[in-house]
Coordinates of C-alpha atoms and ligand atoms in Angstrom, one line a residue:
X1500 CA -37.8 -8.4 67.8
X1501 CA -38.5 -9.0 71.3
X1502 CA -42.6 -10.6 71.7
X1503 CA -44.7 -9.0 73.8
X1504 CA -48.3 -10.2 75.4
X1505 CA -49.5 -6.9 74.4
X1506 CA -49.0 -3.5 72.8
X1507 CA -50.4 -1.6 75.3
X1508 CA -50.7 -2.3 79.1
X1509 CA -52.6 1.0 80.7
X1510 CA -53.2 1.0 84.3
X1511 CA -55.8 2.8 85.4
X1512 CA -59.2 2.6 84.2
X1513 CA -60.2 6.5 84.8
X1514 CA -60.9 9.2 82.2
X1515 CA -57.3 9.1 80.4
X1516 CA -56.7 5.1 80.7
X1517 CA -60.0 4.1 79.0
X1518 CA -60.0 6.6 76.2
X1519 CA -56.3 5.4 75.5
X1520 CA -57.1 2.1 75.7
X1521 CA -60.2 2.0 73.3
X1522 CA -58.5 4.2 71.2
X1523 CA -55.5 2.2 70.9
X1524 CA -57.9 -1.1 70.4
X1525 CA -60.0 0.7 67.8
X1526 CA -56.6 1.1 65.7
X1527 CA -56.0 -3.1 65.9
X1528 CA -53.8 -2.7 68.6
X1529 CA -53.9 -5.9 71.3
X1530 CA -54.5 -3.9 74.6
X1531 CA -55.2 -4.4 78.3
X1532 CA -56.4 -2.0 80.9
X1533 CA -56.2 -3.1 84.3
X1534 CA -58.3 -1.5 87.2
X1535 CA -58.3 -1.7 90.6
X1536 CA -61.6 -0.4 92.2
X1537 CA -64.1 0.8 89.6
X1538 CA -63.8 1.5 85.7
X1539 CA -64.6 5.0 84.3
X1540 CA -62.2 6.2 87.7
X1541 CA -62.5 9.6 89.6
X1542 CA -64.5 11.7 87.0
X1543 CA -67.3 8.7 86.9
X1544 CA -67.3 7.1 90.4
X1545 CA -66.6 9.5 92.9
X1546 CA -65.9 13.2 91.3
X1547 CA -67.1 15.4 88.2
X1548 CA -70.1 13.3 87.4
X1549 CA -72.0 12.8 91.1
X1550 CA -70.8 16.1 92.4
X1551 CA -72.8 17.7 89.3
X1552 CA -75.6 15.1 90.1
X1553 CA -75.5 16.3 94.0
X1554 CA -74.9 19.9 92.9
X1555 CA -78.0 19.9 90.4
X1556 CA -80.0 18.6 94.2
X1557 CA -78.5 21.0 95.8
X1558 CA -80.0 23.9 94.0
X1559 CA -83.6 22.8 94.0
X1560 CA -84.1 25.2 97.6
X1561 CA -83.4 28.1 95.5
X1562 CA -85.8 26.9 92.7
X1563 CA -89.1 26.8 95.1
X1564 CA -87.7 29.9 96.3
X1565 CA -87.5 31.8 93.4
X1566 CA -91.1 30.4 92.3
X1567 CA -92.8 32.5 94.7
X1568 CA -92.5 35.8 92.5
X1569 CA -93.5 33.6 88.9
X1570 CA -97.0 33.2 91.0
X1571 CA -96.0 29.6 92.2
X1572 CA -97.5 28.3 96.0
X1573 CA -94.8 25.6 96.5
X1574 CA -95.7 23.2 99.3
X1575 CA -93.6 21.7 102.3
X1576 CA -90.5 20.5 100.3
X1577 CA -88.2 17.6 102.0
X1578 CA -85.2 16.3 101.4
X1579 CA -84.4 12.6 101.4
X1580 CA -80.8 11.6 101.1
X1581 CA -80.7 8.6 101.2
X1582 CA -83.3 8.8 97.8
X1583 CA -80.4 10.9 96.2
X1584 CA -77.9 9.0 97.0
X1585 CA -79.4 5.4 95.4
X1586 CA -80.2 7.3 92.3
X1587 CA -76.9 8.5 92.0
X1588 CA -75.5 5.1 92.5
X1589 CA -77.7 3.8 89.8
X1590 CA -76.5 6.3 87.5
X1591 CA -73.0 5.6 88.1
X1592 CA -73.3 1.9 87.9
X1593 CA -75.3 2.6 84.1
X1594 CA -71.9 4.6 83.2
X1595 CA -69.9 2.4 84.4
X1596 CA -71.4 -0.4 82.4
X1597 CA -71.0 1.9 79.7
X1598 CA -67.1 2.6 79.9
X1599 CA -66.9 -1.7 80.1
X1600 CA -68.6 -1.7 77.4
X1601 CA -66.8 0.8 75.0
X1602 CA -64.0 -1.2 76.1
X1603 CA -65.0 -4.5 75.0
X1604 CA -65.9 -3.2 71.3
X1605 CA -62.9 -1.6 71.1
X1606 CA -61.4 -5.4 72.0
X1607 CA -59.5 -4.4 74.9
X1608 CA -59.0 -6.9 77.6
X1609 CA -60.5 -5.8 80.6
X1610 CA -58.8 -6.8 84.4
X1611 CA -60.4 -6.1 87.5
X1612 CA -57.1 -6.0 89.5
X1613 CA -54.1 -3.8 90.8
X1614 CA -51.2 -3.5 88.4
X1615 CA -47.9 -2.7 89.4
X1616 CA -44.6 -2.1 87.4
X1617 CA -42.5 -4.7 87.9
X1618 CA -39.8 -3.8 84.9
X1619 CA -40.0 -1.8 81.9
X1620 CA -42.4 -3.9 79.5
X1621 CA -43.4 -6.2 82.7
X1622 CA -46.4 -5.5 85.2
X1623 CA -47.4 -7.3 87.5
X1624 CA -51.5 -8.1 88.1
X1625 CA -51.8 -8.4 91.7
X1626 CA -54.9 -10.5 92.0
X1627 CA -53.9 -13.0 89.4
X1628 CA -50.0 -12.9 91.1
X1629 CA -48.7 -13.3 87.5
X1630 CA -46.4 -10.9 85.4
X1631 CA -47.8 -10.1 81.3
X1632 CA -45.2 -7.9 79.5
X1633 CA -46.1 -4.9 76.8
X1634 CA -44.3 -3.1 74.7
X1635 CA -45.6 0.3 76.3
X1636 CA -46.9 0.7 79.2
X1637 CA -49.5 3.8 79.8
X1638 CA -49.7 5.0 83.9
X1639 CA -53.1 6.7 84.3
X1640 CA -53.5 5.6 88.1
X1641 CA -54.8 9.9 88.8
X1642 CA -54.9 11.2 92.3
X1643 CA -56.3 10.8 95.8
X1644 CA -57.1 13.4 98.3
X1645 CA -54.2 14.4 100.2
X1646 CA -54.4 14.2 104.1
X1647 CA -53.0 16.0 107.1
X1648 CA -51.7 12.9 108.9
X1649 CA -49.8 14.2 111.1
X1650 CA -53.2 16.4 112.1
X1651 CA -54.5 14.7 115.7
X1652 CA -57.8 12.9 115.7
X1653 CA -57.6 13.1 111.3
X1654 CA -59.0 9.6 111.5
X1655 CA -62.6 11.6 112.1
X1656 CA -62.2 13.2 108.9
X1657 CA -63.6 12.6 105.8
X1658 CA -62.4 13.2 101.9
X1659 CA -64.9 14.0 98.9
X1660 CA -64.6 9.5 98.3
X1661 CA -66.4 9.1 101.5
X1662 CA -69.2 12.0 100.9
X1663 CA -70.4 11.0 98.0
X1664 CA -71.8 7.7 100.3
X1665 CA -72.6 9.3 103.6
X1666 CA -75.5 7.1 105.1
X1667 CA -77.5 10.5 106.3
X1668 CA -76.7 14.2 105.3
X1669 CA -75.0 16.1 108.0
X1670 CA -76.9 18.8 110.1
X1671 CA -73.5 20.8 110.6
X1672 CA -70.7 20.0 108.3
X1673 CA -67.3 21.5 108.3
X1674 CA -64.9 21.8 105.0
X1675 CA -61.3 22.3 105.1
X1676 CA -60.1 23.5 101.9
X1677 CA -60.0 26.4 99.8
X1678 CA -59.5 25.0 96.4
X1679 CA -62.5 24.0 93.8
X1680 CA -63.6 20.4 95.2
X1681 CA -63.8 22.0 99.0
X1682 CA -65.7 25.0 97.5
X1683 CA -67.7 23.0 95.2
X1684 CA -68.6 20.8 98.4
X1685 CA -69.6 24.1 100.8
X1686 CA -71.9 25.1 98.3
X1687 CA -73.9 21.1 97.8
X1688 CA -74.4 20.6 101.8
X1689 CA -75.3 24.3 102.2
X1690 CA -78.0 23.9 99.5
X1691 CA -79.1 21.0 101.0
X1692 CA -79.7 22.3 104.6
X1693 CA -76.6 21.6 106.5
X1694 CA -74.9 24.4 108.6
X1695 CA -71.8 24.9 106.8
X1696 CA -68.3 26.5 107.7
X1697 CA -65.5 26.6 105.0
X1698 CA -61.9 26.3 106.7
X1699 CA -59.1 27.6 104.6
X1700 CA -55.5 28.2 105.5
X1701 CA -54.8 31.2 102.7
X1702 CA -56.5 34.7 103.0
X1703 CA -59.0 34.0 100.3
X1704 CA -60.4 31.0 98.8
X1705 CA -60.0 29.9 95.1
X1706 CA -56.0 30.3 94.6
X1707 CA -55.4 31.0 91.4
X1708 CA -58.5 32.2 90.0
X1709 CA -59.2 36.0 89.0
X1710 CA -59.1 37.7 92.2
X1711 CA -62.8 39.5 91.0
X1712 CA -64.3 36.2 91.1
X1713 CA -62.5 35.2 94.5
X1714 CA -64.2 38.3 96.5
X1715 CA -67.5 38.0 94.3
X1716 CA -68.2 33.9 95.5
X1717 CA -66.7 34.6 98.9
X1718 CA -69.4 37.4 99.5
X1719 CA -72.3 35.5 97.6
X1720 CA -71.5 32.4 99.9
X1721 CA -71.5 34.4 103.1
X1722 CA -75.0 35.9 102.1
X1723 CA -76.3 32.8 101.8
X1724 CA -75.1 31.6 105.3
X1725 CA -71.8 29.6 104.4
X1726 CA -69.6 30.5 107.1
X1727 CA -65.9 31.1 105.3
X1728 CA -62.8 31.1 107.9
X1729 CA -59.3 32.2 106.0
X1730 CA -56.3 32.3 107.7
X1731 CA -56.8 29.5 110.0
X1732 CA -56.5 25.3 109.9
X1733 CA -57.2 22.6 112.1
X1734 CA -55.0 21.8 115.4
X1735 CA -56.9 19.5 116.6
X1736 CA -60.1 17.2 115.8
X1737 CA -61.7 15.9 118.7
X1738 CA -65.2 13.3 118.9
X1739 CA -67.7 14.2 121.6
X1740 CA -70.8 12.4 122.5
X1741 CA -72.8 15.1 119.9
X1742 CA -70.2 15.2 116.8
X1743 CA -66.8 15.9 116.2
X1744 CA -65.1 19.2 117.9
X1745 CA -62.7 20.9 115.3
X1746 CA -60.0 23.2 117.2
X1747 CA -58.6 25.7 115.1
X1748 CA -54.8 27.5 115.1
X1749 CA -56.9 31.1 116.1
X1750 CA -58.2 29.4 119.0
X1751 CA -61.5 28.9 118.1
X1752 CA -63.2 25.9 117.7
X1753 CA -66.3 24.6 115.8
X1754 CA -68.4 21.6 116.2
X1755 CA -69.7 19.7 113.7
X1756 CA -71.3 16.1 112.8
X1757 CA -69.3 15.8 110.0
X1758 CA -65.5 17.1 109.0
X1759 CA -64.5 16.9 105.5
X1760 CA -60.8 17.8 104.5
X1761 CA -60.4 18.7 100.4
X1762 CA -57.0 20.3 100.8
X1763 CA -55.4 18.9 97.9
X1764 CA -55.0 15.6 95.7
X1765 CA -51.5 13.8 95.7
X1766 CA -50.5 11.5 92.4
X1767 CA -51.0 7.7 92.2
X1768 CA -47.3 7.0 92.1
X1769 CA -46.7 5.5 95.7
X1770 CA -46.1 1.6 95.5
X1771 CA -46.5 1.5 91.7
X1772 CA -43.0 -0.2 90.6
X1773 CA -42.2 3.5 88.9
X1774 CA -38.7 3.8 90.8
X1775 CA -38.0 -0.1 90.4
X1776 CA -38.3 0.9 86.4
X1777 CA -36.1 3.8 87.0
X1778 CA -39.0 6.8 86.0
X1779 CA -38.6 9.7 87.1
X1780 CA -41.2 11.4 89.5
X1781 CA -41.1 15.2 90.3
X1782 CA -40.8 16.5 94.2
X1783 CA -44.8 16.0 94.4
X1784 CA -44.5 12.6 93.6
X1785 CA -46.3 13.5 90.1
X1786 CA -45.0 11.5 86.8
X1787 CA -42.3 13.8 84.9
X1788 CA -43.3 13.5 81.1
X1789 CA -42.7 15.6 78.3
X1790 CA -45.2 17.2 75.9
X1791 CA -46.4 13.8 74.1
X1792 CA -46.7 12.1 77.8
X1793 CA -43.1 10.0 77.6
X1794 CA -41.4 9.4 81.0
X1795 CA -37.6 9.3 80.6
X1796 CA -38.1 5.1 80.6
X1797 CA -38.4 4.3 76.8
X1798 CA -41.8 2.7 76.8
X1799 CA -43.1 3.6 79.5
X1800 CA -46.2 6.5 79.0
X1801 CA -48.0 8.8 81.8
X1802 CA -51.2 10.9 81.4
X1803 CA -54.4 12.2 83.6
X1804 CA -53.8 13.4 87.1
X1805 CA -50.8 11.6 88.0
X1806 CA -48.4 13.6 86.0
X1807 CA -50.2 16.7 87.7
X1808 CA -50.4 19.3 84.7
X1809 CA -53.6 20.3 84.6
X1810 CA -55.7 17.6 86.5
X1811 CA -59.0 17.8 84.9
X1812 CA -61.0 14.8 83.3
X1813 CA -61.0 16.7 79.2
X1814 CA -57.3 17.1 79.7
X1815 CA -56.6 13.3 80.8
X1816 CA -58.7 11.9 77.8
X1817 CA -56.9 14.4 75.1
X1818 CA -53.7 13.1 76.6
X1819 CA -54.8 9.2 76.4
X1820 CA -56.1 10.0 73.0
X1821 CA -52.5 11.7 71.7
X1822 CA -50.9 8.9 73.1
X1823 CA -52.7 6.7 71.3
X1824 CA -53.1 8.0 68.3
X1825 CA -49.7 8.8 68.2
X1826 CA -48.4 5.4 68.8
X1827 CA -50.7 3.2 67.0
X1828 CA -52.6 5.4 64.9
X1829 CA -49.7 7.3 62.7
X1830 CA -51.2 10.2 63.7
X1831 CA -48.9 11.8 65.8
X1832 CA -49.9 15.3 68.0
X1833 CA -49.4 16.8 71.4
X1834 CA -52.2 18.4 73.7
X1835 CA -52.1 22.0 73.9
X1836 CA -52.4 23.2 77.8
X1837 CA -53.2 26.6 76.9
X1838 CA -56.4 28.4 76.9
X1839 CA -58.4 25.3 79.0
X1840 CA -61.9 26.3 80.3
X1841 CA -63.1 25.4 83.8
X1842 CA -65.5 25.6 86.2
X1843 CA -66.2 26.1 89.9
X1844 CA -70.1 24.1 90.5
X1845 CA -70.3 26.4 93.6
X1846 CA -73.8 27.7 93.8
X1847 CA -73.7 30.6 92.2
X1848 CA -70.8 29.4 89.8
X1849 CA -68.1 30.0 88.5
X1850 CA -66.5 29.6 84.1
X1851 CA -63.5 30.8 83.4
X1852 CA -60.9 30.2 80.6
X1853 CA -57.8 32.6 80.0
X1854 CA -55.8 34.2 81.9
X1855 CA -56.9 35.8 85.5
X1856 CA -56.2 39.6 85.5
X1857 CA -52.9 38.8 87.4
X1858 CA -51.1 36.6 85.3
X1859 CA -52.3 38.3 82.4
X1860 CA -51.1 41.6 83.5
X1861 CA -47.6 40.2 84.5
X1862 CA -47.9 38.3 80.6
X1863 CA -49.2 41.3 78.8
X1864 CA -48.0 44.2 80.4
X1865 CA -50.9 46.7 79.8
X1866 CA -54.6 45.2 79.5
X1867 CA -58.1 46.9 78.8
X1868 CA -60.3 45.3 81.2
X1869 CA -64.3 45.0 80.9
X1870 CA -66.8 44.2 83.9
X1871 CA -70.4 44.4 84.3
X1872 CA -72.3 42.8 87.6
X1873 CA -75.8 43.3 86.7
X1874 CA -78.7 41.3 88.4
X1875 CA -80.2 38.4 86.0
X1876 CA -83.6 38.9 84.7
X1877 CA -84.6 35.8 86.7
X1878 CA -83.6 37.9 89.9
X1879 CA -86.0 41.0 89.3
X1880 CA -89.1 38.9 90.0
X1881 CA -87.9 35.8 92.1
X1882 CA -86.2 38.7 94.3
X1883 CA -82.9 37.3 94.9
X1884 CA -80.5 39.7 95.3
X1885 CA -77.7 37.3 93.6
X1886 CA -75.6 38.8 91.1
X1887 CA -74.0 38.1 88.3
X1888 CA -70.0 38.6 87.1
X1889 CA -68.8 39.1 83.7
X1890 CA -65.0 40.0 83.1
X1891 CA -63.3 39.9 80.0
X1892 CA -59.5 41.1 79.6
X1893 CA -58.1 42.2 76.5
X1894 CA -54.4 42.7 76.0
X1895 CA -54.0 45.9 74.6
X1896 CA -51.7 46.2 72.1
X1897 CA -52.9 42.9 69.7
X1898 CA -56.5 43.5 71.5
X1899 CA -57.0 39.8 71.6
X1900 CA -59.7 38.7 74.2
X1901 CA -57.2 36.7 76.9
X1902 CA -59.1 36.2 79.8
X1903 CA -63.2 35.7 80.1
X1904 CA -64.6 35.3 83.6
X1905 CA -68.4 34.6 84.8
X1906 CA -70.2 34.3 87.8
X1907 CA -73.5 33.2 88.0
X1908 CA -75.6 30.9 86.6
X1909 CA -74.7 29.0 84.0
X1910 CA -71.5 30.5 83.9
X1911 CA -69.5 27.3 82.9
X1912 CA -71.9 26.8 80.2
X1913 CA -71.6 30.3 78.5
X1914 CA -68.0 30.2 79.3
X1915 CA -67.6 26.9 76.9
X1916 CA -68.6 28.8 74.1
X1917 CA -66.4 31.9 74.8
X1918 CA -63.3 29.6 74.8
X1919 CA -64.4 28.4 71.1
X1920 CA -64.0 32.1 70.1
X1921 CA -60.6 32.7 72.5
X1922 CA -59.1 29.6 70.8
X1923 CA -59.5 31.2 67.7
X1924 CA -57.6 34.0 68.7
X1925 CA -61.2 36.7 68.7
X1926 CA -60.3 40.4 69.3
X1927 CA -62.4 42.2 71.7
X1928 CA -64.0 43.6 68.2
X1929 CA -65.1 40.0 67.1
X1930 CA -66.5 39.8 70.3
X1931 CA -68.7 43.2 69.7
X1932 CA -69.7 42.4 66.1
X1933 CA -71.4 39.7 67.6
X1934 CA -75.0 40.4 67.5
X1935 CA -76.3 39.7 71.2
X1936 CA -78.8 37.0 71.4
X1937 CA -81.3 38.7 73.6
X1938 CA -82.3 38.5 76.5
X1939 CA -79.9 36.3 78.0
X1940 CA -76.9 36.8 80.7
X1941 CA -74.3 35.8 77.9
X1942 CA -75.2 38.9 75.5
X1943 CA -73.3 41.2 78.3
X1944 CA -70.2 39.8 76.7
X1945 CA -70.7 40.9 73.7
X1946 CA -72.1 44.2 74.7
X1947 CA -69.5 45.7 77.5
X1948 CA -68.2 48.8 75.6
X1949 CA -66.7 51.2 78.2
X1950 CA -63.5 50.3 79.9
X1951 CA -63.2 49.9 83.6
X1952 CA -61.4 52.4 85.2
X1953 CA -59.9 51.4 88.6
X1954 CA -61.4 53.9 91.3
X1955 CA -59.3 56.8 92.3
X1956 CA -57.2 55.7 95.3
X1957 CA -58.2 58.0 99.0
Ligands
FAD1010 C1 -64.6 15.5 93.9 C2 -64.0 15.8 92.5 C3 -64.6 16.5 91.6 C4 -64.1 16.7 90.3 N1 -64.8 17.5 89.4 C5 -64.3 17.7 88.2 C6 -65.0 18.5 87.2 O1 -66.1 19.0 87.5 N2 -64.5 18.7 86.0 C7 -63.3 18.1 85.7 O2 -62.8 18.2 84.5 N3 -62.6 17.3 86.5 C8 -63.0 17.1 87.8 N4 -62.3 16.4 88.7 C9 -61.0 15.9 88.3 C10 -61.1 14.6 87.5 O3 -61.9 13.6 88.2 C11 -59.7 14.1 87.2 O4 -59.0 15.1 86.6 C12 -59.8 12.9 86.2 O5 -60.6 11.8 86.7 C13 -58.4 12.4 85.9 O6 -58.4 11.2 85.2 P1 -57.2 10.2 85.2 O7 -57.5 9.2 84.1 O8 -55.9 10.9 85.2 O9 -57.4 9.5 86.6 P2 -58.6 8.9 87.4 O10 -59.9 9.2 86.8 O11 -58.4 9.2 88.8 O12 -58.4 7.3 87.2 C14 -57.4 6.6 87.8 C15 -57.8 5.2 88.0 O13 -56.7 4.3 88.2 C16 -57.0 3.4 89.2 N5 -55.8 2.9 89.8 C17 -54.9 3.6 90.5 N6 -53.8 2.8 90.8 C18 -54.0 1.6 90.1 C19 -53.2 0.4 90.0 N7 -52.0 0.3 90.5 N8 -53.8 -0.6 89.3 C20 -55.0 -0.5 88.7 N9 -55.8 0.6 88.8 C21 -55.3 1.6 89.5 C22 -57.9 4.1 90.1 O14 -58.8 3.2 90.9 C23 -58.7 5.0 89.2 O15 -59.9 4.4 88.8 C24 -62.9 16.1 90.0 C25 -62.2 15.3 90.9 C26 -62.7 15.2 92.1 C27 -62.0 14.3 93.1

């Protein structure tokens, strides 16, 4: 049998890579991971973990607001960015010191470089210029934001990576982008102070979600002074002598010190050695795998982002852990994609797990459907006129819950525990023999009796 200098070579040292990797070590297995810019990857450095931290700052305008009407005199409140910023840093430098060191008890071999595929069982470390060989190889290399480069005057632009490090918060920022990172973004400079305009292409922002919570945010973010554009993207982006000039394909244009373009995220693949070895990529330049993560090259694995299925950071550590538990743990199991809860960190936001009423209509064919908006208690003394959504779809004939959506605060949280009961397969009569747990927002899902009934068409 041939010898290999290890049993697992992972590149990529994000969410799926590491939890592979110190899964795989924990089981005896000799393992490397090698990274190129920072371990613990998107989720850690620059995405799910310091856009919560910045969202969390971002809401604190809201809180001295809403203090008025508990009896509270709040004084001046500033904001310092740069203050933010270096705590954030120094939160993400403690994790990543963390995900090393999980790593090294695991007795994984840890190197700070580029890897590239050179053959199957053969990378390449670029800063050592030497070749190792493995009997499986693991890609996790994720995503990066996707570009309009054939856009004029693009180079202006920013992505999410550079504004999480911006040296001063922009007075007027402009977001292009209608999915949950451009959304998620709005919402932080708008609650910090910036004048913000949201740029989208489609005719309503959030693709994808339940259309109820599409129109709810979309409103809720225009009251609070987000300017949201559909229908219209960038021609042209020019620098003046005060900012940057944006010109749009409806012939307006808006100025701004800052553009940031979240418009999509592309897979890692480009440059990788992947077509050398002969795997196969999809049209999007994603990883083709199967369900336990195998490319059509016999050892050679892909997980996380860059096989695109559903790019979140739980989903990319399940699929590390399968893969390693499957390979050097005996333990052999695929990750179910269904049923997956997520969240939109807009201000108010956004849980959601199941189906949205479209897809679970064209599944289902006849649904009950239950909604309540409803003004949290918080709102009838702080006097915000916020409120919240609560949607939960039943299909009718099994009466299974298949859909929960929330809008509000909290709403990821609550939603968390809804999928617990949806994973379990709860009827819409689990849900109401659920005593309420009073008085919170969360009790309305266990409380919504009367059907909704569409309103008679004029
Ligand atoms: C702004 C933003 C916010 C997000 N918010 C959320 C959220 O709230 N919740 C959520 O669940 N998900 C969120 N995500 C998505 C989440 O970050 C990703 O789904 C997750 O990080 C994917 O993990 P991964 O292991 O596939 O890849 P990544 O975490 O992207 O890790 C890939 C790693 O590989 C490294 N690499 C690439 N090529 C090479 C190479 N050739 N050699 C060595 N190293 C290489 C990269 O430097 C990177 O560190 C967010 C993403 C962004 C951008």
């Amino acid at each position: 049998m041939a010898a290999f200098d290890y049993d697992l070579f992972v590149i990529g040292g994000g969410s799926g890579g590491v939890r592979a990797a110190r899964i795989a070590g924990g089981y005896g297995a000799k393992v490397a991971i090698a990274e190129e810019y920072r371990m613990g990857g998107t989720c850690v450095i620059r995405g799910c973990v310091p856009k919560k931290l910045l969202v969390y700052a971002s809401r604190f305008k809201d809180e001295f607001e809403d203090a008025a009407g508990f009896g509270w005199t709040v004084g001046d409140s500033t904001f310092d960015w740069p203050a933010l910023i270096a705590n954030k840093d120094k939160e993400i430098a403690r994790l990543e010191g963390l995900y090393r060191a999980g790593l090294e008890r695991a007795r994984v071999e840890i190197l700070d470089t580029r890897a590239v595929i050179e053959a199957p069982n053969t990378v390449r470390l670029v800063k050592q210029n030497k070749t190792v060989t493995a009997r499986t190889i693991l890609v996790a290399t994720g995503g990066w934001p996707s570009l309009d480069s054939k856009l004029p005057g693009m180079e202006h632009a920013i992505t999410s990576n550079e504004a999480f490090n911006l040296a001063e918060l922009p007075k007027r920022i402009v977001v292009a982008g209608g999915g949950y990172i451009a959304v998620e973004f709005a919402g932080i400079f708008a609650g910090l102070g910036a004048e913000t305009t949201l740029i989208y292409r489609g005719p309503k922002i959030l693709r994808g979600f339940d259309e109820d919570l599409r129109d709810a945010l979309t409103d809720e973010y225009r009251h609070r002074g987000i300017r949201v554009v559909t229908g219209t993207v960038f021609s042209r982006i020019e620098k003046t002598s005060s900012g940057l000039t944006g010109h749009l394909t409806n012939g307006d244009t808006v100025e701004a010190d800052q553009i940031m373009f979240a418009i999509g995220r592309a897979p890692n693949t480009r440059n990788l050695g992947l077509e050398a070895a002969g795997v196969e990529l999809r049209a999007n330049g994603a990883i083709k795998v199967d369900a336990n993560s195998r490319t059509n090259v016999p050892g050679i694995y892909a997980i996380g982002d860059v096989t695109d299925r559903v790019n979140l950071t739980p989903v990319a550590i399940r699929e590390g852990h399968a893969v390693a538990d499957s390979l050097f743990g005996k333990k052999p199991w695929a990750v179910d994609h269904d049923l997956i809860p997520t969240g939109v960190f807009s201000t108010p936001e956004i849980g959601t797990v199941g189906l949205p009423e479209h897809a679970a209509m064209e599944r289902y064919g006849k649904l009950d459907i239950y909604k309540a908006r409803f003004r949290p208690l918080k709102a009838t003394l702080s006097g915000r006129q916020e409120r919240m959504l609560m949607k939960l779809l039943v299909d009718s004939a099994s009466q299974k819950v298949v859909g929960c959506h929330v809008l509000g605060p909290d709403a990821a949280e609550i939603v968390q525990m809804a999928a617990i009961a949806m994973r379990m397969g709860a009827t819409k009569a689990d849900f109401d023999a659920t005593m309420a747990l009073h008085p919170t927002a969360a009790e309305e899902l266990v409380t919504m009796r009367d059907k909704w009934v569409p309103p008679l068409a004029t």
